[in-house]
Coordinates of C-alpha atoms in Angstrom, one line a residue:
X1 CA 105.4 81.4 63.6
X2 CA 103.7 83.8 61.3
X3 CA 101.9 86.6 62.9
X4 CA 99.0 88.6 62.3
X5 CA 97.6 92.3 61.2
X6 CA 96.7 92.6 65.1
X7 CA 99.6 90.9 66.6
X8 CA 102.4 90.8 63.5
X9 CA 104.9 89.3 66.0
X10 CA 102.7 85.9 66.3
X11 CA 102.9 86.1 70.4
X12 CA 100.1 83.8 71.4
X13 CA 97.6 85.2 74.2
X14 CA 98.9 83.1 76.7
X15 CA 102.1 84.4 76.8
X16 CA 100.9 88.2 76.4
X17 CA 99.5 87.0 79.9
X18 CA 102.2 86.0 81.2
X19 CA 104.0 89.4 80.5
X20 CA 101.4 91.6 81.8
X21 CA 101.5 89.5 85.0
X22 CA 105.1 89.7 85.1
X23 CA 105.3 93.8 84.7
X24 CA 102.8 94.4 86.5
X25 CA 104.4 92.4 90.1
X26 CA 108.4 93.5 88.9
X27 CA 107.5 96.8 87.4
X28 CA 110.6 96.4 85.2
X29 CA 112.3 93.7 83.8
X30 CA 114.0 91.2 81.2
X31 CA 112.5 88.4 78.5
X32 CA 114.6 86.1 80.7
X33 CA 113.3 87.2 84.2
X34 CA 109.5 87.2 82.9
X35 CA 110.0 83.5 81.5
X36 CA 112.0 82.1 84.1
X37 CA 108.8 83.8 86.3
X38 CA 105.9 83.0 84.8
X39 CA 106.8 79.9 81.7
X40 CA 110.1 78.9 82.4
X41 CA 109.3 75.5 80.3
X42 CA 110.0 77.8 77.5
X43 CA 113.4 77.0 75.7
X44 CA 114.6 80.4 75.3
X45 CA 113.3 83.8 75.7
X46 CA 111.7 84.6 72.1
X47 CA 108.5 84.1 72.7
X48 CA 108.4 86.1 75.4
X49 CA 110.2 89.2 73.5
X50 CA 107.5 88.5 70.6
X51 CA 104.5 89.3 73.1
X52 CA 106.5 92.5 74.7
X53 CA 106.5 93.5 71.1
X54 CA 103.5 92.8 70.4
X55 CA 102.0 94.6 73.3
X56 CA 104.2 97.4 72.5
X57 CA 102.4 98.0 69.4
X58 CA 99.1 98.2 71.0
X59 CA 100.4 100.6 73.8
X60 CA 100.7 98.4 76.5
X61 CA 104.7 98.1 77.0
X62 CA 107.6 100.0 76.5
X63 CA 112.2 99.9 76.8
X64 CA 113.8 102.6 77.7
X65 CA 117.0 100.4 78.1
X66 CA 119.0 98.0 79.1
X67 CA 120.7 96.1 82.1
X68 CA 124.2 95.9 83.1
X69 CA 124.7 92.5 81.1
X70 CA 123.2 94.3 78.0
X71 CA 119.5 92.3 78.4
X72 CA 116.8 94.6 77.1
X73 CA 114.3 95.9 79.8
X74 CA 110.9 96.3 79.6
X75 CA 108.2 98.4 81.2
X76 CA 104.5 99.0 81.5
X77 CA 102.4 102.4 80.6
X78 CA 99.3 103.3 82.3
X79 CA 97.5 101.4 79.8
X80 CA 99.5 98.7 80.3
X81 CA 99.5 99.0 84.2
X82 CA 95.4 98.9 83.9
X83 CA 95.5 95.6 81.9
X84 CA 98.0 93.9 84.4
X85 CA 95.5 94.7 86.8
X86 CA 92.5 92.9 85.4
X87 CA 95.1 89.7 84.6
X88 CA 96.2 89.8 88.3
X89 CA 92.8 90.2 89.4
X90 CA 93.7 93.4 91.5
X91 CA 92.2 96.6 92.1
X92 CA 94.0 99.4 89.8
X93 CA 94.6 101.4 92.6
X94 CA 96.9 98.6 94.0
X95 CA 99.4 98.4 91.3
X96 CA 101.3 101.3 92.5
X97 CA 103.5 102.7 89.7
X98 CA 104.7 102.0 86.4
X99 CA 108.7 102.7 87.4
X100 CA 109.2 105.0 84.5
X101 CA 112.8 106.4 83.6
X102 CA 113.9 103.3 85.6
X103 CA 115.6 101.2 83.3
X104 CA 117.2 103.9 81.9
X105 CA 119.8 103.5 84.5
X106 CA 120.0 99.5 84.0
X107 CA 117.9 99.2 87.2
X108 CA 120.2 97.3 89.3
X109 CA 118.1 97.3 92.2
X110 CA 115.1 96.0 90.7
X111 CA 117.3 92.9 88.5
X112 CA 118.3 92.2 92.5
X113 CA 114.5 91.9 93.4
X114 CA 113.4 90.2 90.5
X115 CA 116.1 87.7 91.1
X116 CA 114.8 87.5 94.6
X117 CA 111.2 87.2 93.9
X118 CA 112.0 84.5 90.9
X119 CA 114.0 82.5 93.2
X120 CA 112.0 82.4 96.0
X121 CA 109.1 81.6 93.8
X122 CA 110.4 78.9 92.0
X123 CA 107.8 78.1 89.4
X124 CA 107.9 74.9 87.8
X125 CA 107.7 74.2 84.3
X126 CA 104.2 73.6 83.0
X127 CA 104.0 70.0 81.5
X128 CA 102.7 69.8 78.2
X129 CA 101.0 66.8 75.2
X130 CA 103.9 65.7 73.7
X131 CA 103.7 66.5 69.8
X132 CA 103.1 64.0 67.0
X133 CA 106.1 63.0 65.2
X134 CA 105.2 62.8 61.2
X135 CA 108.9 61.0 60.2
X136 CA 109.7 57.7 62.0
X137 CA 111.8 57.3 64.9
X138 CA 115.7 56.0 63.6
X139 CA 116.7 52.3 64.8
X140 CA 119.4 52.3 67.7
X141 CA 122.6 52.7 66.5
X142 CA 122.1 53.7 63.1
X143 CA 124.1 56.4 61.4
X144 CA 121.1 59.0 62.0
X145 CA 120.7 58.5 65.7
X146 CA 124.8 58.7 65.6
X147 CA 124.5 61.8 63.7
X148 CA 121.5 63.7 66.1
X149 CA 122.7 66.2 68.3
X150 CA 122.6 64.7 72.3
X151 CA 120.1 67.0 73.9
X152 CA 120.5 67.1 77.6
X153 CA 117.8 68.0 80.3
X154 CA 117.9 71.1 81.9
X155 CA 118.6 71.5 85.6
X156 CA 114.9 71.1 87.3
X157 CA 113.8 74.7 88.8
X158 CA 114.2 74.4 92.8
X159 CA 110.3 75.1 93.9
X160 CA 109.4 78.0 96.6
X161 CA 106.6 79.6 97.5
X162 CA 103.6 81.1 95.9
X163 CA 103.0 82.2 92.2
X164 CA 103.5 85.1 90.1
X165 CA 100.2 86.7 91.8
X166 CA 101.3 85.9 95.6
X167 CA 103.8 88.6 94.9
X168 CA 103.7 92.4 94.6
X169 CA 107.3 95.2 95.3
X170 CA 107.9 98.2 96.4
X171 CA 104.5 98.3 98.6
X172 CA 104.2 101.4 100.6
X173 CA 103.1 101.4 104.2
X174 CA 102.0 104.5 105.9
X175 CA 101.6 106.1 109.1
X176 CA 98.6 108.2 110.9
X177 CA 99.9 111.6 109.6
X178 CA 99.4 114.3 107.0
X179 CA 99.4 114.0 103.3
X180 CA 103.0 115.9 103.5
X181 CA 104.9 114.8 106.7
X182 CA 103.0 111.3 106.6
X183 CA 105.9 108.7 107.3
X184 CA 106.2 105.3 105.8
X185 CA 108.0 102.7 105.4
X186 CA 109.0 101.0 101.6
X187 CA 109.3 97.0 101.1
X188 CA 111.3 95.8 97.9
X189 CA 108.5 93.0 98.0
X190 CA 106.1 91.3 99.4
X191 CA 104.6 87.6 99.5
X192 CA 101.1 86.3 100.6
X193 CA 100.8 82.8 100.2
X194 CA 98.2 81.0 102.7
X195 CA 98.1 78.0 100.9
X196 CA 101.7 77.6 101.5
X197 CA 101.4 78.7 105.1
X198 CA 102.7 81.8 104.5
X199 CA 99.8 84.5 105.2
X200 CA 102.5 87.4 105.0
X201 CA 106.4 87.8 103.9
X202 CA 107.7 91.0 103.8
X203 CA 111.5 91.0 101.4
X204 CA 114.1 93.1 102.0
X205 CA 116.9 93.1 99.1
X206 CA 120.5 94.2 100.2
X207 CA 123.3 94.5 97.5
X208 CA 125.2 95.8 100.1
X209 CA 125.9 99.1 98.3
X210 CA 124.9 101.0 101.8
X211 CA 126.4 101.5 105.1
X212 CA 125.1 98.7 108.0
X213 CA 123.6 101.9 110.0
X214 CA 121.3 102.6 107.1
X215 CA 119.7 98.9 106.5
X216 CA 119.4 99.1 110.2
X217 CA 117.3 101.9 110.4
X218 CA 114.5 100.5 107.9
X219 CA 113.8 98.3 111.1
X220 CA 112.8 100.7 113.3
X221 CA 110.7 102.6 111.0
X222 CA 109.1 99.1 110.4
X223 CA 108.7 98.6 114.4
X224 CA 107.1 101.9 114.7
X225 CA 104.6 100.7 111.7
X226 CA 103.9 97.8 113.5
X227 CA 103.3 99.2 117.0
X228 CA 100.7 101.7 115.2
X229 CA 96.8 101.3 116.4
X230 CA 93.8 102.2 115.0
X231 CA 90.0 102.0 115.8
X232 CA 88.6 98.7 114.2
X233 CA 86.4 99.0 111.4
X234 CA 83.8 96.6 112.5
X235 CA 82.8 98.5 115.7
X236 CA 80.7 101.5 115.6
X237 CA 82.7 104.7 116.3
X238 CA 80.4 105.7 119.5
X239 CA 81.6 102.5 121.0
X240 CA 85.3 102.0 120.3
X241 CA 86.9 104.6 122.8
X242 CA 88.7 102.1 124.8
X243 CA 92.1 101.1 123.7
X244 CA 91.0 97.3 123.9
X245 CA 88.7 98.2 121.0
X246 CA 91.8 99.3 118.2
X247 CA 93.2 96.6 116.0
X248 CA 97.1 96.9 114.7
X249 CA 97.6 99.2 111.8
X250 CA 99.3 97.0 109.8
X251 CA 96.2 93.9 109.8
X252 CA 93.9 96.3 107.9
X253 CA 96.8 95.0 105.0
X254 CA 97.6 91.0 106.0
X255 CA 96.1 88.8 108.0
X256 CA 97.4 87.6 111.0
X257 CA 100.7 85.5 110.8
X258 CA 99.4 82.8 113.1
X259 CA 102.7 83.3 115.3
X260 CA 103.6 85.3 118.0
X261 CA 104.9 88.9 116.9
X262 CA 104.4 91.0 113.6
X263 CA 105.1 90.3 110.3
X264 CA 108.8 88.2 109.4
X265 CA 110.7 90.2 107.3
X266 CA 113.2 88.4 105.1
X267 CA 116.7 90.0 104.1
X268 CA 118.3 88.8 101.2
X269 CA 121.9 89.9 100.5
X270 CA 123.3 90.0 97.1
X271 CA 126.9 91.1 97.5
X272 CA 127.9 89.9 93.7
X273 CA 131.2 90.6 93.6
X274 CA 131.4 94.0 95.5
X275 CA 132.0 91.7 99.2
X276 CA 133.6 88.5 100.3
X277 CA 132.3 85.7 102.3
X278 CA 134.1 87.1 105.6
X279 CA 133.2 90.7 104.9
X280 CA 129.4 89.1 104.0
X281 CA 129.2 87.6 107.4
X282 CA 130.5 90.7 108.9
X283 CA 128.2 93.0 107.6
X284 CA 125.1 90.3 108.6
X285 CA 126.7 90.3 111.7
X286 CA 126.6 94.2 112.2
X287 CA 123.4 94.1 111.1
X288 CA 121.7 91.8 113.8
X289 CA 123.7 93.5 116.6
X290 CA 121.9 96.7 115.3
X291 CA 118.7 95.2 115.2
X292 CA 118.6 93.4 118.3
X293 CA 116.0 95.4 120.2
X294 CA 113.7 94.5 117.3
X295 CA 113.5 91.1 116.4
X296 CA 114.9 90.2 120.8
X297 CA 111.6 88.6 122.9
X298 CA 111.5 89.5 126.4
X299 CA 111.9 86.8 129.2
X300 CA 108.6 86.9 131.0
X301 CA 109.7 84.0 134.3
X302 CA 106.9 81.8 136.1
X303 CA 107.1 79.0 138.0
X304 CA 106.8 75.6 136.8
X305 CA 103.9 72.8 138.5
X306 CA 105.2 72.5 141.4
X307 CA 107.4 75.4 142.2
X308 CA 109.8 74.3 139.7
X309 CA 111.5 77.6 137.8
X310 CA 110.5 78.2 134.2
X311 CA 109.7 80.5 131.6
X312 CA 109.4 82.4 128.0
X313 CA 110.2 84.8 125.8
X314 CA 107.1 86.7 124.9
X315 CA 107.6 87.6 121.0
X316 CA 104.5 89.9 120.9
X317 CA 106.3 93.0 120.4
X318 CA 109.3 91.3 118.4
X319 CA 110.0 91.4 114.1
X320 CA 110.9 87.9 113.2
X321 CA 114.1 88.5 111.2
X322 CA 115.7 86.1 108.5
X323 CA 118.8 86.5 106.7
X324 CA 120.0 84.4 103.1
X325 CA 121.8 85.3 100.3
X326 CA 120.8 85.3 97.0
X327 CA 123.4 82.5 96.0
X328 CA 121.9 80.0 98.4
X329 CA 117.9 80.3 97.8
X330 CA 119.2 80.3 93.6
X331 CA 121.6 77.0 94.1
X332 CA 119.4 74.9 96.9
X333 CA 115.8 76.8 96.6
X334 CA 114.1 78.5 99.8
X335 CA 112.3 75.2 100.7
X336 CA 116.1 74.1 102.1
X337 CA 117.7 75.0 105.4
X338 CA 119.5 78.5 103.7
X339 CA 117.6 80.9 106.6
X340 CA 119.4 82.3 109.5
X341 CA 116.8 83.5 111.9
X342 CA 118.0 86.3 114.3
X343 CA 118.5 84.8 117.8
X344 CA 118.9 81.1 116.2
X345 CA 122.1 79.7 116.1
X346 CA 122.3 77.2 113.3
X347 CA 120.3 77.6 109.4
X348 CA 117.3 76.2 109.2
X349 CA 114.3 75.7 106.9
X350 CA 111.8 78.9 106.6
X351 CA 109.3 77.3 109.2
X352 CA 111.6 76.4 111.4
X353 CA 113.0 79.9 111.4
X354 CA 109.5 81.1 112.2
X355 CA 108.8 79.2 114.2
X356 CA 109.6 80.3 118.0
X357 CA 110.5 77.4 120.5
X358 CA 111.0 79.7 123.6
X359 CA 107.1 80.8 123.7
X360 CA 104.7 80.7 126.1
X361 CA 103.1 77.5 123.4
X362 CA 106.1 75.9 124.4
X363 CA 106.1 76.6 128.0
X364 CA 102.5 75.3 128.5
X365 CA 103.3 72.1 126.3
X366 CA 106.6 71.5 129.2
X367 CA 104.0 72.7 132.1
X368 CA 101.1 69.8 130.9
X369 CA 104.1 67.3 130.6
X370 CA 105.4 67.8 134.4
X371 CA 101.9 67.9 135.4
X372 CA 101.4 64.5 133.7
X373 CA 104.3 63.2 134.4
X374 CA 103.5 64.3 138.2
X375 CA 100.1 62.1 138.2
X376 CA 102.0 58.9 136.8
X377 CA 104.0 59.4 139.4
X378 CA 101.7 59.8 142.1
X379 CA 99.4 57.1 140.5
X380 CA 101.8 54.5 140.8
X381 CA 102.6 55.5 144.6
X382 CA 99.3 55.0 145.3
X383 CA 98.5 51.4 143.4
X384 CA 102.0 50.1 145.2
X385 CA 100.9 51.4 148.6
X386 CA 104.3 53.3 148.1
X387 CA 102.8 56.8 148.5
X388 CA 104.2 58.2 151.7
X389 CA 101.2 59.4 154.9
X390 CA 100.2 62.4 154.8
X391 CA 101.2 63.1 151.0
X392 CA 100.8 66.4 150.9
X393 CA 101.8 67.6 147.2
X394 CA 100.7 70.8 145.8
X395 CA 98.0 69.6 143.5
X396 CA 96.4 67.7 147.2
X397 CA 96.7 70.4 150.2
X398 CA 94.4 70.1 153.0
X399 CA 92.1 73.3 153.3
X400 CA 93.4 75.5 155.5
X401 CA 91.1 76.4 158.3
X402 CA 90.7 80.0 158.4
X403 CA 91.8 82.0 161.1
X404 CA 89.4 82.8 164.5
X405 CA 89.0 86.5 165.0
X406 CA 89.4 87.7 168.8
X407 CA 86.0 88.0 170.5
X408 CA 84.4 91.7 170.4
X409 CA 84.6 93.2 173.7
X410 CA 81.2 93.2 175.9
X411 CA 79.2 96.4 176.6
X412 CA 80.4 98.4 180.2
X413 CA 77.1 98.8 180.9
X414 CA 75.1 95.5 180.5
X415 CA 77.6 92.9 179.5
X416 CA 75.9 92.3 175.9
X417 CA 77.1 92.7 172.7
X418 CA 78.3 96.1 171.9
X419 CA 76.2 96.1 168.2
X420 CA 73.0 93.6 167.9
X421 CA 71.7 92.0 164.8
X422 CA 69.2 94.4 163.7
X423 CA 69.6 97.8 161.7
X424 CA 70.6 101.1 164.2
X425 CA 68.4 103.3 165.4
X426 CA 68.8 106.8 163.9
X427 CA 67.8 108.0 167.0
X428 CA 70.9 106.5 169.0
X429 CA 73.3 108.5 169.8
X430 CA 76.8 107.8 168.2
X431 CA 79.0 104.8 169.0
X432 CA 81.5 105.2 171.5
X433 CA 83.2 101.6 171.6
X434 CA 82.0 100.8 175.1
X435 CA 78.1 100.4 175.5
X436 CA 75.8 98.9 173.3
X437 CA 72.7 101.1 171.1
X438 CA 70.0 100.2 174.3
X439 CA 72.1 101.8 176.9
X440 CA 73.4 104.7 174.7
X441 CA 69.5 105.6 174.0
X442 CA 68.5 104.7 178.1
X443 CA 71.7 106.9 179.1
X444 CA 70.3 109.6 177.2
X445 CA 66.9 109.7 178.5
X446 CA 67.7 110.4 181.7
X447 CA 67.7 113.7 183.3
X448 CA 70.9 115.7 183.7
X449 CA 72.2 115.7 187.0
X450 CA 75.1 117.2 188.9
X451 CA 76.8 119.8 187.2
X452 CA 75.6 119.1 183.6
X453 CA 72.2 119.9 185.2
X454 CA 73.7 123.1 186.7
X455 CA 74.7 124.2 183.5
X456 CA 72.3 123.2 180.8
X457 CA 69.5 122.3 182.9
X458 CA 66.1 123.8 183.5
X459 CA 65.5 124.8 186.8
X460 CA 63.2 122.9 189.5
X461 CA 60.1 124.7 190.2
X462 CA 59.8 126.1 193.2
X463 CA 58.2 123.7 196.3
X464 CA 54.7 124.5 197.8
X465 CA 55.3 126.2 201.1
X466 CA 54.1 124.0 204.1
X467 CA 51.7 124.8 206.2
X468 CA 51.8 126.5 209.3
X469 CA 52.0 124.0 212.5
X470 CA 49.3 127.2 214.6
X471 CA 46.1 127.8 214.5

């Protein structure tokens, strides 16, 4: 295909799309990876390295080398990075960085991503009109058919999740913390596909390069994300000074799973060559004994309807973790059982990995079915004239009657009540326990007498003298 002053490698605009889209989720990466991404119904590659050319005339892309197998790598520049932007539809300030100087290295790390993210994607080829044929199509059997090469169909792409703009790698999450001693935590990638029920999918590639110890610890730095609280946005600052009022950290990003716990985070290992299938399994299993305090529920026990003993594992403070190889999600796809959840004993498809069977959802579901099962029961009792006297179940206990206090004891003094059904006088004197307000207030209008009166009170007055019986 001839090109043109402005674009001399003939790319079309379609597939300069496609690249932009490409660098600007992988940061880096091959002609192959970016077709088998975002066109994969593309025979080979060419196409793909036409645009990158193409683009690199204009400013947009740049190589700075090559990956182990000798495949050119390709890059964006800030100019570049700003165009991916508007094709993704993103915010500029969301694209993160370019990864420059990073193929210089052949980028082994990002090829193992890229492979992730392609795999896990799975985009299907994009049917096209078939083209008018000008020559005639040869007879069966004739020495032309005989003589055309057999071409054979390609094996059909397993499909995944998402698209090309679900994805975006190495997001940064941060902590509450200043500019210079702020921590965070680094995923490889990160998927958010709603329309595949998939809200939020955080991707962890391991090529096993690194001790077990140090995969392990990118957990806890992600539990410490997740447990991190701030004041929600929507309520006014003068009112949010209760703890109830903060919202998770990490939902000012993703929306809410829809599923007990924070955010699943997927591992997959890409050993190549460096580990075998024994030392694979050893390594996953050193790194889920490591882990257990993060992705482990804790057993919260009630008791069933009934009295019946029962439970769950509340998952509200747990990290759903997945494991699958690389191998697996390329050969079967990720729609397949190839995840191992942490805690599960068997593989299983993605949602059944997430999903969590020991929850309090499937407590209650158990609970309603004894209670139903329960009422059948007693239904049937009752329609056969079965249902033993005096059936006293749980759901149908008598009211208790409630218990007769003792009788307050009478006033010394009259017999009455010791406290009547009006308000006290403040004139009484105190309560003493033994006679009621009346004789309290008659007692102490009397006159003192005996040796009270001797001491406190007032003196007689003297008696008028009598008269004399003489004259």
């Amino acid at each position: 295909m001839g090109g043109s002053l402005t674009y001399p490698y003939g790319s079309t605009s379609a597939v300069r799309g496609h690249v932009l889209a490409a660098l600007g989720v992988l940061k880096v990466a091959s002609a192959d990876q970016m077709r088998r991404l975002t066109c994969p119904g593309h025979k080979d590659s060419k196409g793909v390295r036409n645009a990158c050319l193409d683009l690199a005339k204009h400013g947009l892309t740049l190589s700075e080398g090559s990956a182990r197998d000798g495949q050119k790598l390709w890059g964006l520049t800030p100019l570049g990075l700003t165009a991916a932007a508007e094709v993704l539809g993103r915010p500029a300030a969301d694209m993160g960085g370019n990864a420059r100087g990073a193929a210089r290295s052949g980028a082994p790390h990002a090829m193992a991503v890229n492979e992730s993210v392609i795999a896990l994607t799975g985009t299907q080829p994009t049917p096209t009109r078939p083209i008018a044929r000008t020559t005639s199509t040869p007879a069966p059997g004739t020495l032309i058919e005989a003589a055309m090469p057999a071409v054979r169909a390609g094996s059909p792409v397993p499909a995944g999740f998402g698209s090309v703009g679900s994805w975006a790698t190495e997001v940064v999450h941060n902590m509450p913390g200043t500019s210079r001693t702020r921590p965070s935590v680094r995923a490889d990638a990160v998927l958010r596909a709603p329309e595949a029920g998939l809200p939020v999918l955080l991707v962890e590639v391991d090529r096993c390069t690194e001790a077990d110890e140090f995969l392990a610890a990118k957990f806890a730095r992600y539990h410490q994300y997740f447990r991190v609280k701030v004041k929600d946005p929507m309520i006014p600052a003068a009112h949010a000074v209760h703890a109830s009022l903060s919202v998770p950290l990490w939902q000012s990003l993703y929306p809410p799973t829809g599923r007990d716990g924070y955010p699943p985070i997927a591992v997959v290992f890409d050993p190549g060559t460096r580990l075998g299938e024994q030392a694979l399994k050893n390594r996953m299993n050193r790194v889920l004994d490591l882990t257990r305090e993060h992705w482990s529920g804790k057993y919260q026990k009630l008791s069933g309807f009934g009295g019946e003993p029962d439970g769950y594992v509340d998952f509200s403070d747990a990290i759903p973790v997945l494991f699958t190889t690389l191998d697996r999600i390329q050969e079967s796809g990720p729609l397949t059982p190839v995840w191992w959840r942490c805690g599960h004993r068997r593989w299983e498809t993605l949602f059944d990995a997430l999903d969590n069977p020991q929850d309090r959802k499937a407590w209650r579901r158990r609970e309603d079915e004894r209670n139903a099962a329960r009422e059948g029961q007693e239904a049937r009792q009752r329609k056969e004239g079965t249902a033993p006297a005096g059936n006293w179940s749980p759901r149908h206990l008598p009211a208790q009657p409630e218990p007769a206090l003792p009788p307050a004891p009478p006033c010394e003094t009259c017999g009455g009540p010791l406290k009547g059904l009006g308000g006290e006088d403040p004139s009484a004197p105190p309560r003493d326990g033994r006679t009621c307000e009346a004789c309290r207030i008659t007692e102490a209008s009397r006159p003192p007498t005996g040796l009270f009166k001797a001491l406190f009170g007032r003196q007689d007055k003297k008696p008028p003298p009598e008269p004399s019986a003489g004259l």
